[in-house]
mmCIF file of C-alpha atoms in Angstrom:
data_model
loop_
_atom_site.group_PDB
_atom_site.id
_atom_site.type_symbol
_atom_site.label_atom_id
_atom_site.label_comp_id
_atom_site.label_asym_id
_atom_site.label_seq_id
_atom_site.Cartn_x
_atom_site.Cartn_y
_atom_site.Cartn_z
ATOM 1 C CA UNK T 1 111.556 100.304 101.239
ATOM 2 C CA UNK T 2 108.921 97.773 100.207
ATOM 3 C CA UNK T 3 111.490 94.974 100.162
ATOM 4 C CA UNK T 4 112.774 95.978 103.587
ATOM 5 C CA UNK T 5 109.205 96.007 104.918
ATOM 6 C CA UNK T 6 108.518 92.497 103.621
ATOM 7 C CA UNK T 7 111.866 91.218 104.905
ATOM 8 C CA UNK T 8 111.070 92.547 108.376
ATOM 9 C CA UNK T 9 107.545 91.123 108.197
ATOM 10 C CA UNK T 10 108.826 87.685 107.216
ATOM 11 C CA UNK T 11 111.470 87.708 109.935
ATOM 12 C CA UNK T 12 108.747 88.373 112.496
ATOM 13 C CA UNK T 13 106.323 85.677 111.439
ATOM 14 C CA UNK T 14 103.991 87.867 109.387
ATOM 15 C CA UNK T 15 102.989 85.697 106.455
ATOM 16 C CA UNK T 16 100.030 87.507 104.847
ATOM 17 C CA UNK T 17 99.684 90.591 102.660
ATOM 18 C CA UNK T 18 96.453 92.442 101.992
ATOM 19 C CA UNK T 19 96.253 94.403 98.761
ATOM 20 C CA UNK T 20 93.753 95.235 96.019
ATOM 21 C CA UNK T 21 93.555 95.829 92.304
ATOM 22 C CA UNK T 22 92.368 99.379 93.042
ATOM 23 C CA UNK T 23 95.347 100.216 95.287
ATOM 24 C CA UNK T 24 97.296 102.099 92.623
ATOM 25 C CA UNK T 25 100.629 100.419 91.869
ATOM 26 C CA UNK T 26 100.528 98.244 94.980
ATOM 27 C CA UNK T 27 100.276 94.880 93.216
ATOM 28 C CA UNK T 28 103.007 95.721 90.705
ATOM 29 C CA UNK T 29 105.310 96.909 93.487
ATOM 30 C CA UNK T 30 104.714 93.729 95.470
ATOM 31 C CA UNK T 31 105.348 91.650 92.363
ATOM 32 C CA UNK T 32 108.680 93.367 91.750
ATOM 33 C CA UNK T 33 109.724 92.770 95.356
ATOM 34 C CA UNK T 34 108.541 89.160 95.428
ATOM 35 C CA UNK T 35 105.629 87.786 97.448
ATOM 36 C CA UNK T 36 105.756 84.090 96.633
ATOM 37 C CA UNK T 37 106.373 83.269 100.297
ATOM 38 C CA UNK T 38 103.341 85.222 101.525
ATOM 39 C CA UNK T 39 99.626 84.536 101.591
ATOM 40 C CA UNK T 40 98.346 87.276 99.318
ATOM 41 C CA UNK T 41 94.795 88.552 99.696
ATOM 42 C CA UNK T 42 93.629 90.856 96.923
ATOM 43 C CA UNK T 43 90.277 92.427 96.102
ATOM 44 C CA UNK T 44 88.239 92.853 92.957
ATOM 45 C CA UNK T 45 86.843 96.250 92.055
ATOM 46 C CA UNK T 46 83.038 96.410 91.806
ATOM 47 C CA UNK T 47 81.723 94.315 88.929
ATOM 48 C CA UNK T 48 80.352 96.753 86.287
ATOM 49 C CA UNK T 49 76.581 96.513 85.967
ATOM 50 C CA UNK T 50 76.648 96.457 82.161
ATOM 51 C CA UNK T 51 78.971 93.427 81.893
ATOM 52 C CA UNK T 52 77.334 90.566 79.983
ATOM 53 C CA UNK T 53 80.095 88.015 80.611
ATOM 54 C CA UNK T 54 80.670 88.334 84.345
ATOM 55 C CA UNK T 55 82.797 85.188 84.479
ATOM 56 C CA UNK T 56 85.075 86.427 81.727
ATOM 57 C CA UNK T 57 85.433 89.815 83.406
ATOM 58 C CA UNK T 58 86.344 88.259 86.765
ATOM 59 C CA UNK T 59 88.813 85.855 85.115
ATOM 60 C CA UNK T 60 90.485 88.743 83.299
ATOM 61 C CA UNK T 61 90.759 90.816 86.469
ATOM 62 C CA UNK T 62 92.277 87.972 88.484
ATOM 63 C CA UNK T 63 94.708 86.919 85.752
ATOM 64 C CA UNK T 64 95.906 90.517 85.379
ATOM 65 C CA UNK T 65 96.327 90.690 89.132
ATOM 66 C CA UNK T 66 98.411 87.506 89.154
ATOM 67 C CA UNK T 67 100.622 88.892 86.402
ATOM 68 C CA UNK T 68 101.262 92.075 88.356
ATOM 69 C CA UNK T 69 101.962 90.107 91.523
ATOM 70 C CA UNK T 70 104.149 87.670 89.522
ATOM 71 C CA UNK T 71 102.642 84.597 91.180
ATOM 72 C CA UNK T 72 100.497 81.714 89.946
ATOM 73 C CA UNK T 73 97.892 81.702 92.687
ATOM 74 C CA UNK T 74 96.632 83.927 95.488
ATOM 75 C CA UNK T 75 95.455 82.953 98.930
ATOM 76 C CA UNK T 76 92.175 84.813 98.557
ATOM 77 C CA UNK T 77 90.127 87.127 96.375
ATOM 78 C CA UNK T 78 87.581 89.367 98.076
ATOM 79 C CA UNK T 79 84.746 91.416 96.641
ATOM 80 C CA UNK T 80 84.890 95.116 97.486
ATOM 81 C CA UNK T 81 81.117 95.332 97.089
ATOM 82 C CA UNK T 82 79.667 92.555 99.210
ATOM 83 C CA UNK T 83 76.168 92.784 97.762
ATOM 84 C CA UNK T 84 77.482 91.414 94.473
ATOM 85 C CA UNK T 85 78.186 88.117 96.220
ATOM 86 C CA UNK T 86 74.427 87.618 96.136
ATOM 87 C CA UNK T 87 74.652 87.310 92.337
ATOM 88 C CA UNK T 88 74.790 83.599 91.520
ATOM 89 C CA UNK T 89 76.904 84.189 88.396
ATOM 90 C CA UNK T 90 79.496 86.004 90.514
ATOM 91 C CA UNK T 91 79.619 83.169 93.038
ATOM 92 C CA UNK T 92 79.915 80.561 90.288
ATOM 93 C CA UNK T 93 82.792 82.482 88.709
ATOM 94 C CA UNK T 94 84.623 82.683 92.017
ATOM 95 C CA UNK T 95 83.985 78.990 92.667
ATOM 96 C CA UNK T 96 85.551 78.133 89.300
ATOM 97 C CA UNK T 97 88.667 80.047 90.283
ATOM 98 C CA UNK T 98 88.881 77.914 93.419
ATOM 99 C CA UNK T 99 88.333 74.704 91.456
ATOM 100 C CA UNK T 100 91.165 75.616 89.089
ATOM 101 C CA UNK T 101 93.453 76.417 92.004
ATOM 102 C CA UNK T 102 93.859 80.041 90.934
ATOM 103 C CA UNK T 103 92.628 81.147 94.343
ATOM 104 C CA UNK T 104 92.343 79.187 97.577
ATOM 105 C CA UNK T 105 89.592 81.203 99.214
ATOM 106 C CA UNK T 106 86.947 83.774 98.319
ATOM 107 C CA UNK T 107 85.140 86.299 100.432
ATOM 108 C CA UNK T 108 83.892 89.830 100.934
ATOM 109 C CA UNK T 109 85.144 93.092 102.373
ATOM 110 C CA UNK T 110 82.358 94.878 104.241
ATOM 111 C CA UNK T 111 81.783 98.265 105.844
ATOM 112 C CA UNK T 112 78.993 97.148 108.158
ATOM 113 C CA UNK T 113 78.123 93.690 109.543
ATOM 114 C CA UNK T 114 74.551 94.351 108.405
ATOM 115 C CA UNK T 115 75.745 93.627 104.872
ATOM 116 C CA UNK T 116 76.150 89.975 105.830
ATOM 117 C CA UNK T 117 72.405 89.675 106.449
ATOM 118 C CA UNK T 118 71.742 90.044 102.729
ATOM 119 C CA UNK T 119 74.159 87.475 101.280
ATOM 120 C CA UNK T 120 74.663 83.702 101.580
ATOM 121 C CA UNK T 121 77.408 83.310 104.135
ATOM 122 C CA UNK T 122 77.482 79.699 105.353
ATOM 123 C CA UNK T 123 79.050 77.273 102.844
ATOM 124 C CA UNK T 124 79.684 80.104 100.360
ATOM 125 C CA UNK T 125 82.185 82.503 101.906
ATOM 126 C CA UNK T 126 85.636 81.618 103.214
ATOM 127 C CA UNK T 127 86.790 85.033 104.480
ATOM 128 C CA UNK T 128 85.115 88.182 105.749
ATOM 129 C CA UNK T 129 87.105 91.388 106.198
ATOM 130 C CA UNK T 130 85.363 93.921 108.432
ATOM 131 C CA UNK T 131 86.110 96.984 110.571
ATOM 132 C CA UNK T 132 86.659 96.422 114.287
ATOM 133 C CA UNK T 133 88.072 98.898 116.768
ATOM 134 C CA UNK T 134 87.432 100.363 120.196
ATOM 135 C CA UNK T 135 84.811 102.723 118.794
ATOM 136 C CA UNK T 136 83.230 100.453 116.179
ATOM 137 C CA UNK T 137 82.372 97.157 117.883
ATOM 138 C CA UNK T 138 79.393 96.201 115.721
ATOM 139 C CA UNK T 139 81.016 92.983 114.547
ATOM 140 C CA UNK T 140 81.012 91.814 118.170
ATOM 141 C CA UNK T 141 77.861 93.372 119.568
ATOM 142 C CA UNK T 142 75.530 92.159 116.833
ATOM 143 C CA UNK T 143 76.821 88.607 117.136
ATOM 144 C CA UNK T 144 78.317 88.270 113.679
ATOM 145 C CA UNK T 145 81.872 87.661 114.913
ATOM 146 C CA UNK T 146 80.790 84.532 116.756
ATOM 147 C CA UNK T 147 78.482 83.449 113.924
ATOM 148 C CA UNK T 148 81.314 83.678 111.418
ATOM 149 C CA UNK T 149 83.564 81.626 113.646
ATOM 150 C CA UNK T 150 80.802 79.051 114.123
ATOM 151 C CA UNK T 151 80.724 78.721 110.322
ATOM 152 C CA UNK T 152 84.542 78.269 110.226
ATOM 153 C CA UNK T 153 84.902 81.482 108.249
ATOM 154 C CA UNK T 154 88.176 83.397 108.506
ATOM 155 C CA UNK T 155 87.772 86.848 110.023
ATOM 156 C CA UNK T 156 90.167 89.606 109.010
ATOM 157 C CA UNK T 157 89.591 92.909 110.799
ATOM 158 C CA UNK T 158 90.753 96.316 109.660
ATOM 159 C CA UNK T 159 90.486 99.947 110.796
ATOM 160 C CA UNK T 160 92.051 99.135 114.173
ATOM 161 C CA UNK T 161 92.987 102.814 114.490
ATOM 162 C CA UNK T 162 89.754 104.178 112.946
ATOM 163 C CA UNK T 163 91.686 105.701 110.036
ATOM 164 C CA UNK T 164 94.255 107.094 112.462
ATOM 165 C CA UNK T 165 91.715 109.001 114.560
ATOM 166 C CA UNK T 166 92.345 106.876 117.660
ATOM 167 C CA UNK T 167 96.101 107.435 117.607
ATOM 168 C CA UNK T 168 96.042 111.207 117.057
ATOM 169 C CA UNK T 169 97.137 113.488 119.893
ATOM 170 C CA UNK T 170 94.034 114.968 121.521
ATOM 171 C CA UNK T 171 94.787 118.476 120.256
ATOM 172 C CA UNK T 172 95.220 117.247 116.683
ATOM 173 C CA UNK T 173 91.749 115.741 116.283
ATOM 174 C CA UNK T 174 89.947 117.828 113.628
ATOM 175 C CA UNK T 175 87.195 120.149 114.790
ATOM 176 C CA UNK T 176 84.552 118.287 112.782
ATOM 177 C CA UNK T 177 84.834 115.415 115.269
ATOM 178 C CA UNK T 178 83.994 117.703 118.192
ATOM 179 C CA UNK T 179 80.499 116.169 118.665
ATOM 180 C CA UNK T 180 82.358 113.264 120.250
ATOM 181 C CA UNK T 181 84.785 115.354 122.306
ATOM 182 C CA UNK T 182 83.853 113.544 125.530
ATOM 183 C CA UNK T 183 84.892 110.279 123.899
ATOM 184 C CA UNK T 184 88.306 111.661 122.924
ATOM 185 C CA UNK T 185 88.805 113.132 126.400
ATOM 186 C CA UNK T 186 87.904 109.859 128.102
ATOM 187 C CA UNK T 187 90.125 107.913 125.688
ATOM 188 C CA UNK T 188 93.196 110.074 126.274
ATOM 189 C CA UNK T 189 92.650 110.155 130.034
ATOM 190 C CA UNK T 190 92.399 106.370 130.069
ATOM 191 C CA UNK T 191 95.608 105.963 128.049
ATOM 192 C CA UNK T 192 97.465 108.304 130.401
ATOM 193 C CA UNK T 193 96.168 106.455 133.431
ATOM 194 C CA UNK T 194 97.186 103.086 132.041
ATOM 195 C CA UNK T 195 100.551 104.321 130.805
ATOM 196 C CA UNK T 196 100.207 102.675 127.411
ATOM 197 C CA UNK T 197 100.289 104.039 123.888
ATOM 198 C CA UNK T 198 97.242 104.389 121.672
ATOM 199 C CA UNK T 199 98.824 102.016 119.145
ATOM 200 C CA UNK T 200 99.297 99.367 121.845
ATOM 201 C CA UNK T 201 95.728 99.690 123.026
ATOM 202 C CA UNK T 202 94.185 99.665 119.545
ATOM 203 C CA UNK T 203 96.117 96.616 118.387
ATOM 204 C CA UNK T 204 95.677 94.908 121.738
ATOM 205 C CA UNK T 205 91.920 95.329 121.521
ATOM 206 C CA UNK T 206 91.629 93.775 118.062
ATOM 207 C CA UNK T 207 94.036 90.969 118.934
ATOM 208 C CA UNK T 208 92.190 90.202 122.163
ATOM 209 C CA UNK T 209 89.429 88.392 120.277
ATOM 210 C CA UNK T 210 90.356 84.743 119.606
ATOM 211 C CA UNK T 211 87.752 84.680 116.827
ATOM 212 C CA UNK T 212 89.821 87.192 114.825
ATOM 213 C CA UNK T 213 92.294 85.454 112.526
ATOM 214 C CA UNK T 214 94.055 88.510 111.087
ATOM 215 C CA UNK T 215 94.342 92.184 111.937
ATOM 216 C CA UNK T 216 95.028 94.197 108.788
ATOM 217 C CA UNK T 217 97.174 97.318 109.142
ATOM 218 C CA UNK T 218 98.639 99.682 106.589
ATOM 219 C CA UNK T 219 102.393 100.182 106.481
ATOM 220 C CA UNK T 220 104.471 102.687 104.523
ATOM 221 C CA UNK T 221 107.879 102.427 106.209
ATOM 222 C CA UNK T 222 110.056 99.941 108.049
ATOM 223 C CA UNK T 223 109.912 102.076 111.181
ATOM 224 C CA UNK T 224 106.112 101.966 111.145
ATOM 225 C CA UNK T 225 106.120 98.186 110.903
ATOM 226 C CA UNK T 226 108.697 97.924 113.689
ATOM 227 C CA UNK T 227 106.467 100.034 115.924
ATOM 228 C CA UNK T 228 103.420 97.908 115.104
ATOM 229 C CA UNK T 229 105.259 94.650 115.778
ATOM 230 C CA UNK T 230 106.510 95.941 119.103
ATOM 231 C CA UNK T 231 103.048 97.159 120.088
ATOM 232 C CA UNK T 232 101.366 93.913 119.069
ATOM 233 C CA UNK T 233 103.799 91.890 121.162
ATOM 234 C CA UNK T 234 103.280 93.947 124.304
ATOM 235 C CA UNK T 235 101.032 91.917 126.632
ATOM 236 C CA UNK T 236 98.365 94.166 128.116
ATOM 237 C CA UNK T 237 96.105 91.944 130.206
ATOM 238 C CA UNK T 238 93.660 94.797 130.858
ATOM 239 C CA UNK T 239 89.985 95.561 130.482
ATOM 240 C CA UNK T 240 89.602 97.997 127.617
ATOM 241 C CA UNK T 241 87.730 101.247 127.989
ATOM 242 C CA UNK T 242 84.266 101.077 126.459
ATOM 243 C CA UNK T 243 84.083 103.962 124.004
ATOM 244 C CA UNK T 244 81.873 102.141 121.524
ATOM 245 C CA UNK T 245 79.638 104.323 119.365
ATOM 246 C CA UNK T 246 76.973 103.344 116.835
ATOM 247 C CA UNK T 247 76.676 106.696 115.064
ATOM 248 C CA UNK T 248 77.375 105.963 111.391
ATOM 249 C CA UNK T 249 78.694 109.493 110.905
ATOM 250 C CA UNK T 250 81.710 108.566 112.997
ATOM 251 C CA UNK T 251 82.258 104.853 112.494
ATOM 252 C CA UNK T 252 81.898 104.987 108.710
ATOM 253 C CA UNK T 253 84.844 107.019 107.371
ATOM 254 C CA UNK T 254 83.185 107.310 103.966
ATOM 255 C CA UNK T 255 80.725 109.733 105.614
ATOM 256 C CA UNK T 256 83.377 111.956 107.188
ATOM 257 C CA UNK T 257 83.417 114.365 104.257
ATOM 258 C CA UNK T 258 79.857 115.370 105.168
ATOM 259 C CA UNK T 259 80.753 116.346 108.752
#
């Protein structure tokens, strides 16, 4: 199935794969299938606080990742914990990987654009991966999307479907999200009125920003990828419904367990 997914992706001009060391057997599976023709972006787990040789630890992690992926270099390595990019020894270690040609670019994966306020961005980071969807528009509204583009930093957005919440049938949305029931009602009414699918609208929204270089989506089957490709290619040419919300309880999925 993984090989079929990558074959379909390649045939449709998709040339990048997002993975991570912490994603179970993902890297090993990709290595067995063969990803030498893709731009692979992987992520480091959080650097342990008690590590004396940070450079050695990072080198070991990346080399092990390359072995699993069965390639000599990756397009990019991102930090899962962006705050650690503020550590000079971490940045120096990542820079050495770039100098050796082991990785082409380095960057961070963030949960909130506010994280970027605390780390050196200009001239230090090549890629930022951040959430962006119809509900969570912080990357746009706080100006960071434009600032990143002004610094020639690649922007990869994820969570286009808000962990699947935006593409659920109205009746299937769990009760714990009832505080935002008016949002779900307005969203489903708008979709019905426009005659488009939730997947089309969610992908269309993320792809509507020229400052966004990549939209990261998860895929488990060939049929899922086929649906996503079809939806992404459907020209919408519409003004999207404003259902933006700033409540962290909703836009940060890591807090959902407390609802």
